[in-house]
Tab-separated table of C-alpha atoms in Angstrom:
chain	number	residue	atom	x	y	z
G	1109	UNK	CA	6.321	-17.733	-11.278
G	1110	UNK	CA	5.229	-14.683	-14.010
G	1111	UNK	CA	1.706	-16.388	-16.634
G	1112	UNK	CA	1.901	-14.246	-19.958
G	1113	UNK	CA	-0.763	-14.184	-21.708
G	1114	UNK	CA	-1.311	-11.797	-24.373
G	1115	UNK	CA	-0.764	-8.077	-23.045
G	1116	UNK	CA	-1.580	-9.616	-19.376
G	1117	UNK	CA	0.851	-10.173	-17.364
G	1118	UNK	CA	0.806	-12.159	-13.454
G	1119	UNK	CA	3.281	-11.897	-11.170
G	1120	UNK	CA	1.910	-15.123	-9.289
G	1121	UNK	CA	0.516	-15.087	-6.217
G	1122	UNK	CA	0.728	-11.434	-4.799
G	1123	UNK	CA	0.592	-9.161	-8.335
G	1124	UNK	CA	-0.885	-8.336	-11.283
G	1125	UNK	CA	-0.492	-6.578	-13.900
G	1126	UNK	CA	-1.884	-5.573	-16.770
G	1127	UNK	CA	0.449	-3.236	-19.529
G	1128	UNK	CA	-1.786	-1.695	-21.924
G	1129	UNK	CA	2.096	-2.081	-24.080
G	1130	UNK	CA	4.469	-4.673	-23.218
G	1131	UNK	CA	6.622	-1.080	-24.573
G	1132	UNK	CA	6.088	0.984	-21.370
G	1133	UNK	CA	5.100	-0.787	-17.974
G	1134	UNK	CA	8.299	0.367	-16.663
G	1135	UNK	CA	6.502	3.416	-16.102
G	1136	UNK	CA	3.382	3.205	-15.043
G	1137	UNK	CA	1.938	1.930	-12.116
G	1138	UNK	CA	-1.451	3.016	-12.715
G	1139	UNK	CA	-0.946	-1.231	-14.836
G	1140	UNK	CA	-0.190	-2.850	-11.312
G	1141	UNK	CA	-3.463	-3.835	-9.181
G	1142	UNK	CA	-3.863	-5.504	-6.185
G	1143	UNK	CA	-6.732	-7.208	-4.981
G	1144	UNK	CA	-7.878	-5.702	-9.431
G	1145	UNK	CA	-7.731	-2.084	-7.330
G	1146	UNK	CA	-5.230	0.057	-9.116
G	1147	UNK	CA	-3.284	3.202	-8.590
G	1148	UNK	CA	-6.215	5.703	-10.409
G	1149	UNK	CA	-9.138	4.641	-9.421
G	1150	UNK	CA	-12.338	6.115	-7.893
G	1151	UNK	CA	-12.175	3.715	-4.849
G	1152	UNK	CA	-16.042	4.134	-5.394
G	1153	UNK	CA	-15.583	1.904	-7.918
G	1154	UNK	CA	-15.259	-0.640	-4.799
G	1155	UNK	CA	-17.389	0.965	-2.045
G	1156	UNK	CA	-20.571	3.695	-1.368
G	1157	UNK	CA	-20.153	6.388	0.501
G	1158	UNK	CA	-21.509	5.768	3.128
G	1159	UNK	CA	-19.040	3.280	3.491
G	1160	UNK	CA	-16.045	5.331	2.759
G	1161	UNK	CA	-16.427	8.078	5.114
G	1162	UNK	CA	-17.476	5.433	7.758
G	1163	UNK	CA	-13.893	3.681	7.068
G	1164	UNK	CA	-12.501	7.328	7.131
G	1165	UNK	CA	-13.723	8.386	10.374
G	1166	UNK	CA	-12.673	4.608	11.828
G	1167	UNK	CA	-8.681	6.040	10.622
G	1168	UNK	CA	-8.983	9.700	11.062
G	1169	UNK	CA	-5.633	9.434	13.708
G	1170	UNK	CA	-3.529	6.213	12.032
G	1171	UNK	CA	-0.481	8.831	10.701
G	1172	UNK	CA	-1.318	11.938	14.021
G	1173	UNK	CA	3.085	10.669	13.663
G	1174	UNK	CA	3.195	13.093	11.081
G	1175	UNK	CA	4.366	16.835	9.751
G	1176	UNK	CA	0.552	16.525	7.966
G	1177	UNK	CA	-1.438	14.119	9.080
G	1178	UNK	CA	-5.164	14.861	7.306
G	1179	UNK	CA	-3.256	15.014	4.479
G	1180	UNK	CA	-4.444	11.471	2.874
G	1181	UNK	CA	-7.707	9.298	4.526
G	1182	UNK	CA	-7.876	5.390	4.403
G	1183	UNK	CA	-9.682	3.165	4.294
G	1184	UNK	CA	-9.245	-0.595	5.060
G	1185	UNK	CA	-11.347	-2.896	2.857
G	1186	UNK	CA	-11.510	-6.821	4.576
G	1187	UNK	CA	-13.328	-9.432	2.123
G	1188	UNK	CA	-12.465	-12.928	0.634
G	1189	UNK	CA	-9.692	-11.188	-2.046
G	1190	UNK	CA	-8.139	-14.514	-3.411
G	1191	UNK	CA	-4.495	-12.987	-1.672
G	1192	UNK	CA	-4.104	-10.472	1.055
G	1193	UNK	CA	-5.690	-10.855	4.389
G	1194	UNK	CA	-7.064	-7.326	3.860
G	1195	UNK	CA	-6.446	-4.128	1.507
G	1196	UNK	CA	-6.609	-0.367	2.206
G	1197	UNK	CA	-6.101	2.775	0.155
G	1198	UNK	CA	-4.883	5.756	0.602
G	1199	UNK	CA	-6.885	8.517	-0.921
G	1200	UNK	CA	-6.369	12.304	-0.584
G	1201	UNK	CA	-8.253	14.297	1.579
G	1202	UNK	CA	-9.378	17.352	-0.718
G	1203	UNK	CA	-10.083	20.996	-0.600
G	1204	UNK	CA	-13.520	21.643	0.434
G	1205	UNK	CA	-13.910	23.620	-2.186
G	1206	UNK	CA	-12.921	20.660	-4.029
G	1207	UNK	CA	-14.590	18.418	-2.299
G	1208	UNK	CA	-17.824	17.077	-4.636
G	1209	UNK	CA	-15.458	16.883	-7.495
G	1210	UNK	CA	-16.171	13.267	-8.003
G	1211	UNK	CA	-13.587	12.260	-10.669
G	1212	UNK	CA	-10.861	13.491	-8.131
G	1213	UNK	CA	-12.870	12.946	-5.026
G	1214	UNK	CA	-11.784	9.621	-4.294
G	1215	UNK	CA	-8.659	8.720	-6.383
G	1216	UNK	CA	-6.862	6.169	-5.110
G	1217	UNK	CA	-3.417	7.531	-5.315
G	1218	UNK	CA	-2.336	4.305	-2.470
G	1219	UNK	CA	-2.762	0.625	-2.414
G	1220	UNK	CA	-1.416	-2.318	0.193
G	1221	UNK	CA	-2.416	-5.428	0.420
G	1222	UNK	CA	-1.543	-7.030	3.589
G	1223	UNK	CA	-0.682	-11.306	5.173
G	1224	UNK	CA	-0.474	-12.174	8.102
G	1225	UNK	CA	2.670	-13.249	9.479
G	1226	UNK	CA	1.594	-12.298	13.419
G	1227	UNK	CA	5.321	-13.565	15.852
G	1228	UNK	CA	6.839	-15.199	12.669
G	1229	UNK	CA	8.747	-11.473	11.275
G	1230	UNK	CA	11.422	-14.581	9.631
G	1231	UNK	CA	8.342	-16.261	8.080
G	1232	UNK	CA	7.564	-12.435	6.647
G	1233	UNK	CA	10.844	-11.884	5.487
G	1234	UNK	CA	10.691	-14.991	3.582
G	1235	UNK	CA	8.432	-14.183	1.365
G	1236	UNK	CA	9.057	-10.352	1.288
G	1237	UNK	CA	12.249	-12.269	-0.112
G	1238	UNK	CA	10.552	-14.405	-2.589
G	1239	UNK	CA	8.568	-11.933	-3.854
G	1240	UNK	CA	12.406	-9.017	-4.493
G	1241	UNK	CA	12.987	-12.181	-6.471
G	1242	UNK	CA	9.428	-12.009	-8.593
G	1243	UNK	CA	9.556	-8.089	-8.751
G	1244	UNK	CA	13.818	-8.066	-9.758
G	1245	UNK	CA	12.821	-10.195	-12.306
G	1246	UNK	CA	9.430	-8.335	-14.177
G	1247	UNK	CA	11.113	-4.843	-13.708
G	1248	UNK	CA	15.011	-5.002	-13.920
G	1249	UNK	CA	15.000	-1.794	-15.424
G	1250	UNK	CA	13.261	-0.337	-11.499
G	1251	UNK	CA	15.664	1.432	-8.578
G	1252	UNK	CA	16.016	-0.711	-5.697
G	1253	UNK	CA	16.459	0.612	-1.950
G	1254	UNK	CA	16.369	-1.140	1.805
G	1255	UNK	CA	15.816	0.453	4.523
G	1256	UNK	CA	15.387	-1.943	8.482
G	1257	UNK	CA	14.065	0.811	10.918
G	1258	UNK	CA	12.396	1.381	14.106
G	1259	UNK	CA	8.308	2.264	13.546
G	1260	UNK	CA	7.373	6.007	14.807
G	1261	UNK	CA	4.489	5.212	16.623
G	1262	UNK	CA	6.509	2.821	19.191
G	1263	UNK	CA	7.898	5.617	20.709
G	1264	UNK	CA	10.231	2.533	22.931
G	1265	UNK	CA	11.811	2.322	19.311
G	1266	UNK	CA	11.225	-1.479	19.502
G	1267	UNK	CA	9.181	-2.265	16.915
G	1268	UNK	CA	11.418	-2.633	14.063
G	1269	UNK	CA	10.286	-2.144	9.495
G	1270	UNK	CA	11.994	-4.139	6.980
G	1271	UNK	CA	11.474	-2.621	3.833
G	1272	UNK	CA	12.641	-2.650	-0.358
G	1273	UNK	CA	11.681	0.315	-2.356
G	1274	UNK	CA	11.399	-0.204	-6.198
G	1275	UNK	CA	10.710	2.978	-7.637
G	1276	UNK	CA	10.388	4.054	-10.874
G	1277	UNK	CA	11.512	7.091	-12.907
G	1278	UNK	CA	8.901	9.612	-11.859
G	1279	UNK	CA	9.197	8.834	-8.627
G	1280	UNK	CA	6.307	6.413	-8.011
G	1281	UNK	CA	7.387	3.665	-5.868
G	1282	UNK	CA	6.564	-0.725	-5.637
G	1283	UNK	CA	7.010	-1.216	-1.666
G	1284	UNK	CA	7.497	-4.577	0.389
G	1285	UNK	CA	7.290	-4.728	3.676
G	1286	UNK	CA	7.403	-6.074	6.816
G	1287	UNK	CA	6.370	-4.968	10.169
G	1288	UNK	CA	7.711	-7.099	13.604
G	1289	UNK	CA	5.329	-4.893	16.385
G	1290	UNK	CA	6.768	-5.389	19.686
G	1291	UNK	CA	4.653	-7.647	21.026
G	1292	UNK	CA	2.847	-5.418	23.911
G	1293	UNK	CA	2.794	-2.646	21.956
G	1294	UNK	CA	1.036	-4.498	19.482
G	1295	UNK	CA	-2.022	-6.247	21.797
G	1296	UNK	CA	-2.631	-2.499	23.442
G	1297	UNK	CA	-3.182	-1.505	20.185
G	1298	UNK	CA	-4.598	-4.219	18.626
G	1299	UNK	CA	-2.583	-4.562	14.887
G	1300	UNK	CA	-1.946	-7.004	12.441
G	1301	UNK	CA	1.550	-7.894	11.684
G	1302	UNK	CA	3.062	-9.515	8.694
G	1303	UNK	CA	4.033	-8.410	4.479
G	1304	UNK	CA	2.243	-5.617	2.900
G	1305	UNK	CA	3.072	-5.601	-0.481
G	1306	UNK	CA	2.419	-1.335	-1.566
G	1307	UNK	CA	1.825	0.440	-4.990
G	1308	UNK	CA	1.777	4.489	-4.152
G	1309	UNK	CA	2.683	7.649	-5.545
G	1310	UNK	CA	5.868	9.674	-5.358
G	1311	UNK	CA	3.560	11.847	-3.060
G	1312	UNK	CA	1.621	9.815	-0.752
G	1313	UNK	CA	5.113	8.305	-0.728
G	1314	UNK	CA	6.668	11.594	0.969
G	1315	UNK	CA	3.681	12.079	3.173
G	1316	UNK	CA	4.789	9.188	5.041
G	1317	UNK	CA	8.492	9.582	5.075
G	1318	UNK	CA	7.513	13.774	5.986
G	1319	UNK	CA	7.581	12.432	10.293
């Protein structure tokens, strides 16, 4: 169901989208929000610097399998969100010489929300298909692509990912994803699994695919 009020478009229950002009929405990834967080926001709007640094330390090895594992930092936010069980955020690790330029220091380039479907891959896919229909009807002009692959983190090849991506003209993307970790691998790494909704810049999309 889509609720429209003035220039506020709310995709219920998973996406809130604010359009400054209804004519430009198809090209503006920054107009989408996940739990009030948008691409281009500064992470300092949501966490203080100490919380950010503590979060970065916990996730510093999460992307070791990528060719440039240290290009971005990730921080998780766990609280009582209206929709998602948690939200995670990626921002670029600036060079030391640029590090204290606050405007760009914590600029958000990916926002991701998860709804858990532990040991319920079919339930996750059902939710994903519901959201695919809503995104398709709301953004009919976006390019859609689908992919089913084994997650590179699990070298046994038994952990699967089902992904649907909607691409804007500039390469920014909306990504809907279901993870189905092999159970012993999931438990040994203390992973959650379920439905993921991501909004991301083109550069992050390319980075995540480069392994």
